Coordinates of C-alpha atoms and ligand atoms in Angstrom, one line a residue:
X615 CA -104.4 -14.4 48.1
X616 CA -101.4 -16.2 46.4
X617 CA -101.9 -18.6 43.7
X618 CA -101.8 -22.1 45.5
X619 CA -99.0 -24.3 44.0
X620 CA -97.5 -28.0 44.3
X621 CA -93.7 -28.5 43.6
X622 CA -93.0 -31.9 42.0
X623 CA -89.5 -33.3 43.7
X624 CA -88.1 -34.8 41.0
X625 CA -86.0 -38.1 42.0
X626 CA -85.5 -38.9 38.4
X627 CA -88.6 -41.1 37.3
X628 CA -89.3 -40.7 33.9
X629 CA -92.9 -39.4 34.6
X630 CA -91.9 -35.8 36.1
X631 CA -93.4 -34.1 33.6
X632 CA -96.5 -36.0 33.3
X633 CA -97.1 -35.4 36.9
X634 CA -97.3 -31.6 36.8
X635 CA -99.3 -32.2 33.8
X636 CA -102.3 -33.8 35.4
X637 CA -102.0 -31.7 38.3
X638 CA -102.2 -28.6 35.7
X639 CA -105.2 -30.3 33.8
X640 CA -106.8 -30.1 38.0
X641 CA -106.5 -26.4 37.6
X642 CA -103.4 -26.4 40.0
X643 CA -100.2 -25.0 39.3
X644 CA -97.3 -27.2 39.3
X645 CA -93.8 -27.0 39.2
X646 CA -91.0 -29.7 38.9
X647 CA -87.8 -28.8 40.8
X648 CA -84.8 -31.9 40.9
X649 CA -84.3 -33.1 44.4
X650 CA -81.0 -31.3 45.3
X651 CA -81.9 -27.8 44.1
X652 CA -84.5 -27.2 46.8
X653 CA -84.3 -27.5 50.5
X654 CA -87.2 -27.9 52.9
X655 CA -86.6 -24.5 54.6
X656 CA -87.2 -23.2 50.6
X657 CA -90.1 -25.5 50.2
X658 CA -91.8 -23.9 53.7
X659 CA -90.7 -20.2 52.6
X660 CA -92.2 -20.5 49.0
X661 CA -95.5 -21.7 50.3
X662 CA -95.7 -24.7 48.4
X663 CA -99.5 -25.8 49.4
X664 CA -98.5 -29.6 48.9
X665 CA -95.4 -31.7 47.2
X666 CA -95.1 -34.8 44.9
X667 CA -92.2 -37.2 45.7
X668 CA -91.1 -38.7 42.2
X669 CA -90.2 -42.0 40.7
X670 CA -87.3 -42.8 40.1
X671 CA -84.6 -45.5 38.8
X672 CA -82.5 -46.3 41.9
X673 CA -83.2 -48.6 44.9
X674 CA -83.2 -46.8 48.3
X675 CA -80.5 -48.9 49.2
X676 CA -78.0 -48.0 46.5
X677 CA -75.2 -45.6 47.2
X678 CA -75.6 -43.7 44.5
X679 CA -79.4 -43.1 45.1
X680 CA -81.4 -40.0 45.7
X681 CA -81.9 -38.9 49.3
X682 CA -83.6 -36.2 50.7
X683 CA -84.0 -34.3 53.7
X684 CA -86.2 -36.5 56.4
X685 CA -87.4 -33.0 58.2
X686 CA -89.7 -32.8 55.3
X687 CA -91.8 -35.3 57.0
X688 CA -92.6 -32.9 60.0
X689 CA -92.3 -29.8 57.6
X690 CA -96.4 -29.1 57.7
X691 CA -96.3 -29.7 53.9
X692 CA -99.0 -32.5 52.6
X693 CA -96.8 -35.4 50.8
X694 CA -97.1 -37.9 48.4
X695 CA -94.8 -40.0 47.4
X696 CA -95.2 -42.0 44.1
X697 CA -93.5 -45.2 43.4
X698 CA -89.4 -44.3 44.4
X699 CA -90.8 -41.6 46.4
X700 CA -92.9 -43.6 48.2
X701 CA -90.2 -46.1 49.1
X702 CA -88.0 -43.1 50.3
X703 CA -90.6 -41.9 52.0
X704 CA -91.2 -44.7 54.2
X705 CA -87.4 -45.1 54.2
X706 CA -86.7 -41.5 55.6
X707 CA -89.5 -42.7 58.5
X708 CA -87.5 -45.2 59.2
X709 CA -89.2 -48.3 57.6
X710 CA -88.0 -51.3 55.4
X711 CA -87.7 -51.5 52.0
X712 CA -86.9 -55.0 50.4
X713 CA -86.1 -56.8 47.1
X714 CA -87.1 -60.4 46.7
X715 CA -86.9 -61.9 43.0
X716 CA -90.8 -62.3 42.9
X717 CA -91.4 -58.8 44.0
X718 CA -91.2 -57.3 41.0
X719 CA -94.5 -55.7 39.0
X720 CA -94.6 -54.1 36.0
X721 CA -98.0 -52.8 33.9
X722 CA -101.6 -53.6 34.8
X723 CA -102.0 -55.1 38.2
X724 CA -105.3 -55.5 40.2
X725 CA -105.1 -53.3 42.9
X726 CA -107.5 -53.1 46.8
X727 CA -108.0 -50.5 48.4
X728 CA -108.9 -50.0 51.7
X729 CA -111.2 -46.4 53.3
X730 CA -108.8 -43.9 53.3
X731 CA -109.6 -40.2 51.9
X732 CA -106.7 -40.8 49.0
X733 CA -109.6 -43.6 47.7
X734 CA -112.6 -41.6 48.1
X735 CA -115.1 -42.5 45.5
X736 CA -112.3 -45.1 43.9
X737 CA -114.2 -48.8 43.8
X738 CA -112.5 -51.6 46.7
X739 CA -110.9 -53.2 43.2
X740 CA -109.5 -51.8 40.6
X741 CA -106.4 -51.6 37.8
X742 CA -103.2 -50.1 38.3
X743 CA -100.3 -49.2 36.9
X744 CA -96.8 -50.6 38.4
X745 CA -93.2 -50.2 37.3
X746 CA -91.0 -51.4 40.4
X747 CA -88.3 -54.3 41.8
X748 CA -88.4 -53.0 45.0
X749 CA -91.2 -53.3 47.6
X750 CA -92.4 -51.8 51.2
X751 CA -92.7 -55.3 53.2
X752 CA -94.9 -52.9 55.5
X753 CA -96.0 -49.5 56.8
X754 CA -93.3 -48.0 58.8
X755 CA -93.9 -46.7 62.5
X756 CA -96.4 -44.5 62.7
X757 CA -98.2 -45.1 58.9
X758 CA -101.0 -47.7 58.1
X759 CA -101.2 -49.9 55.2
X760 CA -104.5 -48.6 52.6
X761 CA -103.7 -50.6 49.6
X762 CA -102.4 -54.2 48.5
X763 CA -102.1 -56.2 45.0
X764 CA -101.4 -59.7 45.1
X765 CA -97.7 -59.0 44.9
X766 CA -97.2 -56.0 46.7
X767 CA -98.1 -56.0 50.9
X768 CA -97.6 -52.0 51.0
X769 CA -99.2 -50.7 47.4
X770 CA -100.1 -47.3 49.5
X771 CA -99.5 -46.4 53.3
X772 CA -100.6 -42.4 54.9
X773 CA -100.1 -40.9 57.9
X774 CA -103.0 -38.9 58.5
X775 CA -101.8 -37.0 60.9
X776 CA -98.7 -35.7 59.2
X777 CA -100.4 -35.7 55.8
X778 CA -97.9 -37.7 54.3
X779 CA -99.3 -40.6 51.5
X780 CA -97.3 -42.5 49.5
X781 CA -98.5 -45.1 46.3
X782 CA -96.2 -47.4 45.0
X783 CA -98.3 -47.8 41.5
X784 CA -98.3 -44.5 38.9
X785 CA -101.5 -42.4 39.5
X786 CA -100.6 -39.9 36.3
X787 CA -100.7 -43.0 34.6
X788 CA -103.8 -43.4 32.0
X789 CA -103.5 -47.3 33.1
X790 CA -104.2 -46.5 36.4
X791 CA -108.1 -46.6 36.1
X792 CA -108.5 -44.4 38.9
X793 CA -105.4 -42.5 38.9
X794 CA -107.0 -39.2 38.1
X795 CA -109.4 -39.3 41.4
X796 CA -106.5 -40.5 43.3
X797 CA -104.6 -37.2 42.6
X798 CA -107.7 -35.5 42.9
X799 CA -107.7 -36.5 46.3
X800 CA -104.5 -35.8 47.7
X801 CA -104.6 -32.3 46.1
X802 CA -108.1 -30.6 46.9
X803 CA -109.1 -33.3 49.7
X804 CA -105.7 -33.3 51.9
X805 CA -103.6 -30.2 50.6
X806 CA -107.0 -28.3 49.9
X807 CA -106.2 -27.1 46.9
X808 CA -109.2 -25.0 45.1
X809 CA -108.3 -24.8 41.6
X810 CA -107.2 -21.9 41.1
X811 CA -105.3 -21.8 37.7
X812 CA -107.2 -21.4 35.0
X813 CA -106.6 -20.3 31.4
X814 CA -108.7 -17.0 31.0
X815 CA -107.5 -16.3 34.4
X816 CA -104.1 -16.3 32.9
X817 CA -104.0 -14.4 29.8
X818 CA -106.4 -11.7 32.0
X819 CA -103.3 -11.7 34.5
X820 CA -100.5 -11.8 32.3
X821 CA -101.8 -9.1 30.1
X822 CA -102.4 -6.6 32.9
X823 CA -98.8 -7.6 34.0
X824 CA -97.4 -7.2 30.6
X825 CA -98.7 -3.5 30.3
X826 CA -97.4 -2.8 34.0
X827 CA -93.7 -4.1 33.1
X828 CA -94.1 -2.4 29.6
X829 CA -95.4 1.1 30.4
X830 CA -94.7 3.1 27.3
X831 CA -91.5 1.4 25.9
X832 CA -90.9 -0.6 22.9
X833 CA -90.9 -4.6 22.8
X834 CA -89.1 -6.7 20.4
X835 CA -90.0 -10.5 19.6
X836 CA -88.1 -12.6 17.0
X837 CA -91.3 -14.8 15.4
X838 CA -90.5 -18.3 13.6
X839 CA -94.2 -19.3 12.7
X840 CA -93.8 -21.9 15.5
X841 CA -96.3 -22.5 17.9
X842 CA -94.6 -20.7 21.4
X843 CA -93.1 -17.7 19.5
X844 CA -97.0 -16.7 17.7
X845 CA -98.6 -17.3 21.1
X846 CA -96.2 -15.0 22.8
X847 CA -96.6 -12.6 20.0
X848 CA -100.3 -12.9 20.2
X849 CA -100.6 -12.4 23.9
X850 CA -98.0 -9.6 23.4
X851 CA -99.9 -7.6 21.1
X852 CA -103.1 -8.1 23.4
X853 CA -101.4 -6.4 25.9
X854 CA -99.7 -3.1 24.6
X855 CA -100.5 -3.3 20.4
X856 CA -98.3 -1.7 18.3
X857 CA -95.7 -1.1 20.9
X858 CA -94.6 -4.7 19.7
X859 CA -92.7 -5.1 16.7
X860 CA -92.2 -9.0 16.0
X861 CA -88.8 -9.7 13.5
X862 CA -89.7 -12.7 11.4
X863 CA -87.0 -13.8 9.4
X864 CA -87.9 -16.1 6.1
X865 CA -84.7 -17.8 5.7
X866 CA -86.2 -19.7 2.3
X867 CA -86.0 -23.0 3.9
X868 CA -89.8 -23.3 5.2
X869 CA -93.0 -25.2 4.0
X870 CA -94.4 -24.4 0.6
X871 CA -96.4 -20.7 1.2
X872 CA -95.5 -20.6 5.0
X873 CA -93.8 -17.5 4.7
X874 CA -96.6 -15.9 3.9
X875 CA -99.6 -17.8 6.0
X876 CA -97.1 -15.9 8.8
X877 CA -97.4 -13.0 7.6
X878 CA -101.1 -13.1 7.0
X879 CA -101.9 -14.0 10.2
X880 CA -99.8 -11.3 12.3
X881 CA -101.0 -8.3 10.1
X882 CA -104.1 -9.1 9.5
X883 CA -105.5 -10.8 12.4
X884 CA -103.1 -8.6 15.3
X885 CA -101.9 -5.5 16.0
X886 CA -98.5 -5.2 16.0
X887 CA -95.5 -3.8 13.6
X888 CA -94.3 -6.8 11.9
X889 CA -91.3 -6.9 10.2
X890 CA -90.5 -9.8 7.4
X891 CA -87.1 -10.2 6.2
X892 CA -86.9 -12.4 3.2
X893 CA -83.1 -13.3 2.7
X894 CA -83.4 -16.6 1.5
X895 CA -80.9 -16.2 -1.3
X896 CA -78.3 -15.6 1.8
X897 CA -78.7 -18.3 2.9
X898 CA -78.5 -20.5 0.0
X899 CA -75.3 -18.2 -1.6
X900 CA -73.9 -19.2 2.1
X901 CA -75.0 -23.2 1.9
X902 CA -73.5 -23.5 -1.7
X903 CA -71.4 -26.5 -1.8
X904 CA -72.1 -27.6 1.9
X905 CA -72.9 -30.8 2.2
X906 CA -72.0 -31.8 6.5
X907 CA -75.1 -31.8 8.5
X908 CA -73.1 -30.5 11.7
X909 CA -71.4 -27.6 8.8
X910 CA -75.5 -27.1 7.5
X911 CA -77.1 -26.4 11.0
X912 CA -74.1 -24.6 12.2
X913 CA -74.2 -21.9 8.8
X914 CA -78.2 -21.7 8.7
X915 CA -77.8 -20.9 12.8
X916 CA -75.4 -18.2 12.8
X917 CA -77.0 -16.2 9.5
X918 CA -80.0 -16.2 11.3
X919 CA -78.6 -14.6 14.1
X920 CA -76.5 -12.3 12.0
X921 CA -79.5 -11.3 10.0
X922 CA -82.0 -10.9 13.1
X923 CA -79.9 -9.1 15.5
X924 CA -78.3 -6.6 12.3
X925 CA -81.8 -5.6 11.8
X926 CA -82.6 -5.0 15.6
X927 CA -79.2 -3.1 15.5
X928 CA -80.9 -0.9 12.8
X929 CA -84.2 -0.5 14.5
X930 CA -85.2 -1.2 18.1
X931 CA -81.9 -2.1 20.2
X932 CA -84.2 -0.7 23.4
X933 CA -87.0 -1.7 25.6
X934 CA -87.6 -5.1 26.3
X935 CA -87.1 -8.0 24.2
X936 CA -89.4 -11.1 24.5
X937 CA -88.9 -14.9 23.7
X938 CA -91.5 -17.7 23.4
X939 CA -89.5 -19.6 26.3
X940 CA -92.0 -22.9 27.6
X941 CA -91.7 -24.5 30.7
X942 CA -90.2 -27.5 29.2
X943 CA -87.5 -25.6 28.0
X944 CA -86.4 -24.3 31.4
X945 CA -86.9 -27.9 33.2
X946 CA -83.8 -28.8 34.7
X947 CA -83.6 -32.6 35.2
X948 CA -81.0 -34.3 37.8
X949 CA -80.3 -37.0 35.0
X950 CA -77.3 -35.2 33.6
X951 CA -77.1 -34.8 29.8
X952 CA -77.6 -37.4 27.4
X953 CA -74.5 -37.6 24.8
X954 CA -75.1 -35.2 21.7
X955 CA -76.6 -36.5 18.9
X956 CA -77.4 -32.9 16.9
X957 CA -77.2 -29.5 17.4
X958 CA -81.2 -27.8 17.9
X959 CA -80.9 -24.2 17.6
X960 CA -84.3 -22.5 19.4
X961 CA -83.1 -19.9 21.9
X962 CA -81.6 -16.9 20.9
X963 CA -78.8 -15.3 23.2
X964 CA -78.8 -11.6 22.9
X965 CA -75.7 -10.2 21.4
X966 CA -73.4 -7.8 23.9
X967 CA -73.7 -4.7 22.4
X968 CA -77.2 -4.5 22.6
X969 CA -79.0 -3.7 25.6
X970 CA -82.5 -4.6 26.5
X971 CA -84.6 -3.1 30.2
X972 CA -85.1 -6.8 30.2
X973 CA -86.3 -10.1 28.9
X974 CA -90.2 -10.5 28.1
X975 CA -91.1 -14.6 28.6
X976 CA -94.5 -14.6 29.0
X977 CA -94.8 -18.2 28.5
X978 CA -92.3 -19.6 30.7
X979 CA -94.5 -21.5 33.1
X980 CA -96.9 -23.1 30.5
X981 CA -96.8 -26.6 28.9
X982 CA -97.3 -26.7 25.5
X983 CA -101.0 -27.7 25.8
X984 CA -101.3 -25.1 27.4
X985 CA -99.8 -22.9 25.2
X986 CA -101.7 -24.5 22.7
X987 CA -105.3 -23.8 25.1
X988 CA -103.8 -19.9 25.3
X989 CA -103.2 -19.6 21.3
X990 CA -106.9 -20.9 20.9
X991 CA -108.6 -18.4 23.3
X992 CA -106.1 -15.9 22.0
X993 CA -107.6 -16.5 17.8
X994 CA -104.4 -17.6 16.1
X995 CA -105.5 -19.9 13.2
X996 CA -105.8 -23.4 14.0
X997 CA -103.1 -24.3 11.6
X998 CA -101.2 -22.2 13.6
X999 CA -102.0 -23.2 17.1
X1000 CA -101.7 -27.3 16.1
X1001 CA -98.5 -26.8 13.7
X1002 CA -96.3 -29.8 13.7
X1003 CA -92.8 -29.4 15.3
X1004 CA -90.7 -28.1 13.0
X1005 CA -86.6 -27.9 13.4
X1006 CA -85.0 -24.2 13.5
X1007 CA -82.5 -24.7 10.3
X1008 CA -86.1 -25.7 8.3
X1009 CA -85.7 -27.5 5.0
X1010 CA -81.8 -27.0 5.2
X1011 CA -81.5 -30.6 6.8
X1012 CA -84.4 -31.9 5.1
X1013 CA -82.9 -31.8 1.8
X1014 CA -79.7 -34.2 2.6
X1015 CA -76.7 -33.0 1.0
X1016 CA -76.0 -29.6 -0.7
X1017 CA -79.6 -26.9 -0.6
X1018 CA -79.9 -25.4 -3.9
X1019 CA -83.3 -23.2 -4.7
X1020 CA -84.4 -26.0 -7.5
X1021 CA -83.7 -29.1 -4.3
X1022 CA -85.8 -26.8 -2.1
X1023 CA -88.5 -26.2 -4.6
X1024 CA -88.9 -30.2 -5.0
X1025 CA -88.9 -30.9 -1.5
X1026 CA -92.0 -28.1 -1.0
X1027 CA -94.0 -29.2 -3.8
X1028 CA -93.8 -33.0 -2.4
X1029 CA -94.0 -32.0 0.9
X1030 CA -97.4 -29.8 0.3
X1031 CA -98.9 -32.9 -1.5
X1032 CA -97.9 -34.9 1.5
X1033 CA -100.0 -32.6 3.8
X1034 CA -102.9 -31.8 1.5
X1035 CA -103.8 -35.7 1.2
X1036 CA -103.3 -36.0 4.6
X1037 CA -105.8 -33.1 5.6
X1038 CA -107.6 -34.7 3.4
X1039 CA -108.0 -38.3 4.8
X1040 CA -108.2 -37.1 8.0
X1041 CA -105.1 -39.3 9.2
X1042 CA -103.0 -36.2 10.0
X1043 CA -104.5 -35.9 13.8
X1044 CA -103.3 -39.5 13.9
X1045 CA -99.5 -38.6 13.5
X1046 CA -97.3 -36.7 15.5
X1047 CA -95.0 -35.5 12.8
X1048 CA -95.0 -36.0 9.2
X1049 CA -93.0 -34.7 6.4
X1050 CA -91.1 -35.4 2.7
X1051 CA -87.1 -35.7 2.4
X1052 CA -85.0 -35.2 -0.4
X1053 CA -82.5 -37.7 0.2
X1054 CA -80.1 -36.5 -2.8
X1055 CA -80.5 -40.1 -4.6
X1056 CA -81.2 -39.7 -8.2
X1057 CA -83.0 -43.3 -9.7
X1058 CA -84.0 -44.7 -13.3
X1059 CA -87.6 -44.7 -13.9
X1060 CA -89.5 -45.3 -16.7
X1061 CA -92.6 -42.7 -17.8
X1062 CA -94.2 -42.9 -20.9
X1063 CA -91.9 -44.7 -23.0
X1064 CA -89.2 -42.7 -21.9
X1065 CA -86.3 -43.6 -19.6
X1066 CA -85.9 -41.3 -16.9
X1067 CA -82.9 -40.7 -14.0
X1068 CA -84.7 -38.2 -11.3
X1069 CA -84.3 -37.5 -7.6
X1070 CA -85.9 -40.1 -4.5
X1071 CA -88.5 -38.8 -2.5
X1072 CA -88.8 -40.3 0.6
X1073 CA -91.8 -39.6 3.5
X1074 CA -90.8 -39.9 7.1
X1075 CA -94.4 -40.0 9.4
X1076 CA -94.1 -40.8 13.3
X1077 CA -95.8 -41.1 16.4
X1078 CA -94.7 -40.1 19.6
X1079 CA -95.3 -38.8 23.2
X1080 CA -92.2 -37.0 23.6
X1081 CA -89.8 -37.0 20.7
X1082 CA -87.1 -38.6 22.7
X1083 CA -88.3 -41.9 21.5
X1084 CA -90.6 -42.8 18.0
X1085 CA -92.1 -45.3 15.8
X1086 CA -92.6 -45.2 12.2
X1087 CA -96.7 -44.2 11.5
X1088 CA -98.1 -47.3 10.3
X1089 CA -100.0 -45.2 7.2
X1090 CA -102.3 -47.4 5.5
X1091 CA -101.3 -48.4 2.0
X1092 CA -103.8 -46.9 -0.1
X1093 CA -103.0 -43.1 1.4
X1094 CA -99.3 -44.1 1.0
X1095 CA -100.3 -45.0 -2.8
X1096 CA -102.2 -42.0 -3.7
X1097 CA -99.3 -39.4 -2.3
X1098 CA -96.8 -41.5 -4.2
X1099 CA -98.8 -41.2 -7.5
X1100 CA -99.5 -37.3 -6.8
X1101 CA -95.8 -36.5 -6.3
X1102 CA -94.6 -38.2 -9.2
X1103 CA -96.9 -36.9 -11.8
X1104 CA -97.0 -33.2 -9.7
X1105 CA -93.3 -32.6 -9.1
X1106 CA -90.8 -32.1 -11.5
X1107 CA -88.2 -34.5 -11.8
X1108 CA -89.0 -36.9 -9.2
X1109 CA -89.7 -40.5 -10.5
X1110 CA -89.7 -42.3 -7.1
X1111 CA -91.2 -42.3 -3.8
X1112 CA -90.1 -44.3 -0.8
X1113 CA -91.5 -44.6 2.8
X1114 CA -89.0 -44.5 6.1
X1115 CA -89.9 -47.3 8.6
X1116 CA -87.6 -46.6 10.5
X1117 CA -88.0 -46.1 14.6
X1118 CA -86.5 -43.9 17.1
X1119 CA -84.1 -45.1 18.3
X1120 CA -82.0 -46.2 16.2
X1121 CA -83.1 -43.4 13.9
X1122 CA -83.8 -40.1 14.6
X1123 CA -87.1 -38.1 13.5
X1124 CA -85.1 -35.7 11.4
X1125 CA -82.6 -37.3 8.7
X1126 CA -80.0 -34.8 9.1
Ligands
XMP254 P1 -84.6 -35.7 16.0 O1 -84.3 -35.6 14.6 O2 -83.6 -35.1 16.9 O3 -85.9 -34.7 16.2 O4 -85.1 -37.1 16.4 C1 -86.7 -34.7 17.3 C2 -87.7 -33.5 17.2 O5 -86.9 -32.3 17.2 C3 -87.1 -31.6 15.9 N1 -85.9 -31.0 15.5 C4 -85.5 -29.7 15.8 N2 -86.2 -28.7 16.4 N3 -84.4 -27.2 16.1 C5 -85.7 -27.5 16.5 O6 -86.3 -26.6 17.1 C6 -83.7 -28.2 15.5 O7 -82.5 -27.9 15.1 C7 -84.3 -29.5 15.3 N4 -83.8 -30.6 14.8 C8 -84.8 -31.5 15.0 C9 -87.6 -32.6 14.9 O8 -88.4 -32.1 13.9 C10 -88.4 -33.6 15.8 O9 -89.7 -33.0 16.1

């Protein structure tokens, strides 16, 4: 039997991701397509055992909105439609949807239910969470009304027969008390889902798959010590050993012993060739006198790739090449792109000359919990599996201005005292990211009796669901006090330390 799976219509809401997350963490797969990439002939010929209309921004009524095809309704295909979607759906069936001034609700609202299988075992009142202006005055033709809030007339409205249920609050909302049986519900009790995605069952799978596509050949992986590339590698391995031959390439510009912790890991705890190239004096010979943050990421990107794919010319041009590739990565959103604020560099396009059977991602449909769930079950160390993220060109824009070996050197010794009294507080699980910068600022100090004229340290720590957005970790003083006094009397020639409270936006995580 195929693996049962829901497709996610994306309509733009700025949930999308969350809903294919809680419908994962139900043991279902999910995928998320945008609205105009899919058409309901594809949705019947994929199998798609139920789908999930989207929020979104718009108003049904706008132009510009998001529309889709109204034969989905009579498709077979279980539906429900949150917030947007629910307004489209009862649009498409040819009900009203209205905007008064007081219609509006946004964040916890009380919400009633009425007996309807999307409520089973959910309490006649309870707290939900709503984000809209626009409002269903009442069921369309052919739907009944199953919830209310004081505000809202239509808060949810099914069609048993057809299968189709819409909510106008957020069920993947944590606000939504009952949001987690209400999903519940519409997945195993109307599309009958049985929960069939699990993560043993995966690794189990994949592997036998791996060593099917793989037969006797060579594979190639290029490893960063991030979390996707060392649970691909680790999965790799699993599956055909030594036929893998992971390329790590220690550019200088990591953490303080990181470098090796990599290569600790891979050769001691899996089988595999690995391959470390240490050309950290490269790069710095090529950063000498570069200061541009644009000119830093730029050099740092393009030696890497020179460097990696020189030493796959040398070696393994053949067989299959793998990449840590995530579902996230491959998400296509109808939003269009937001304007360019820096340049990431994480995938790595394989040059022409060299020619691969094909590309290995074994990791394409996971989340990164659940890459995360894989790396456990898998034994990478949990420094490993839980590593902060970390940006491809490393400390190269974390010391601002020119990277020289001595600036570098600073930056790791601060930055290792940064971590260590966090580990040792037990606030790091707390943050989402934290880190030291060497902001190039030289101040006068005064130690011993002695005047001294050293370089600023400064700590950036955030908190955040997503990265697109970030506040400033609100450390509490006496931590903030003791790393101050242990970088200062630990590191060489620094005689200050400052702490960013700065949010994103307007700042970014990163300095540079
Ligand atoms: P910013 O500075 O853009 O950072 O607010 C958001 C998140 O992305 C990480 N980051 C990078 N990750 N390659 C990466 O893989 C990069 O070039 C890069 N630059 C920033 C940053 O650490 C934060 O987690």
């Amino acid at each position: 039997m195929n693996m049962q799976k829901i497709l996610v219509l994306d309509f733009g809401g700025q949930y999308n991701q969350l809903i294919a997350r809680r419908v994962r963490e139900q043991h279902i797969y999910a995928e998320i397509k945008p609205y105009n990439k899919i058409t309901v002939d594809e949705i019947k010929a994929e199998g798609y055992t139920g789908v999930i209309f989207t929020g979104g921004p718009n108003s049904v009524y706008d132009p510009a909105s998001p529309h889709y095809d109204p034969a989905i309704l009579d498709a077979g295909v279980p539906l429900l439609g949150i917030c947007y979607g629910c307004q489209l759906i009862a649009y498409m069936a040819g009900g009203e949807v209205a905007s008064a001034e007081n219609s509006s609700e946004y964040g916890k609202i009380e919400l009633t239910v009425d007996d309807d299988i999307l409520f089973d075992d959910v309490p006649k009142n309870s707290v939900c969470w709503m984000s809209h202006r626009d409002y269903i005055p009442s069921a369309p033709e052919g739907f009944v009304t199953t919830a209310y809030t004081a505000q809202c007339p239509t808060a949810a409205m099914c069609d048993e027969s057809r299968r189709i249920y819409g909510v106008q609050f957020h069920p993947e909302v944590t606000h939504t008390e009952y949001g987690k049986q209400i999903l519940h519900n519409f997945l195993y009790k109307v599309c009958g889902c049985v929960g069939d995605w699990q993560m043993d069952s995966f690794i189990d799978d994949t592997v036998t798959a791996l060593r099917e596509q793989i037969g006797d050949k060579g594979v190639v992986l290029g490893l960063s010590g991030g979390v996707d590339s060392s649970v691909a590698a680790a999965l790799i391995s699993k599956a055909v050993g030594k036929q893998l031959t992971c390329v790590f390439v220690d550019q200088g510009l990591m953490r303080k012993n990181e470098g090796d912790f990599v290569e600790e890991t891979f050769t001691k705890l899996f089988d595999m060739n690995f391959v470390r190239i240490n050309c950290g004096d490269e790069f710095l010979s090529k950063l000498k006198g570069v200061t541009d943050p644009e000119d830093k990421r730029r050099i740092i990107g393009t030696e890497f790739y020179n460097v990696f794919w020189n030493r796959i010319r040398e070696s393994c041009g053949s067989g299959f090449f793998a990449q840590g590739t995530i579902y996230p990565d491959r998400i296509e959103s109808g939003k269009g792109d937001a304007s360019k604020i820096k340049t990431h560099h994480n995938q790595v396009g394989v040059p022409q000359d060299i020619h691969f059977e094909d590309v290995i991602e074994p990791l394409k449909d996971l989340f990164k919990d659940e890459v995360r769930a894989v790396g456990e079950k898998l034994g990478l160390p949990r420094d490993l599996v839980w590593r902060q993220p970390f940006p491809g060109p490393g400390l190269g824009v974390r010391v601002i201005g020119e990277v020289t070996a001595e600036r570098v050197r600073i930056l790791q010794e601060a930055d290792a005292i940064l971590r260590d009294e966090m580990d040792k507080c037990g606030y790091a699980p707390e943050m989402s990211q934290f880190f030291a910068v060497l902001p190039g600022v030289k101040t006068v100090g005064v130690m011993g009796d002695s005047r001294t004229y050293s370089e600023l340290v400064a700590i950036r720590a955030v908190t955040t669901d997503d990265f697109m957005t970030a506040d400033w970790a609100k450390i509490p003083y006496d931590i903030l006090g003791r790393v101050s006094n242990r970088i200062i009397n630990e590191v060489d020639r620094v005689n200050r330390v400052v702490y960013d409270i700065t949010s994103k936006p307007p700042g970014t995580v990163e300095w540079e």
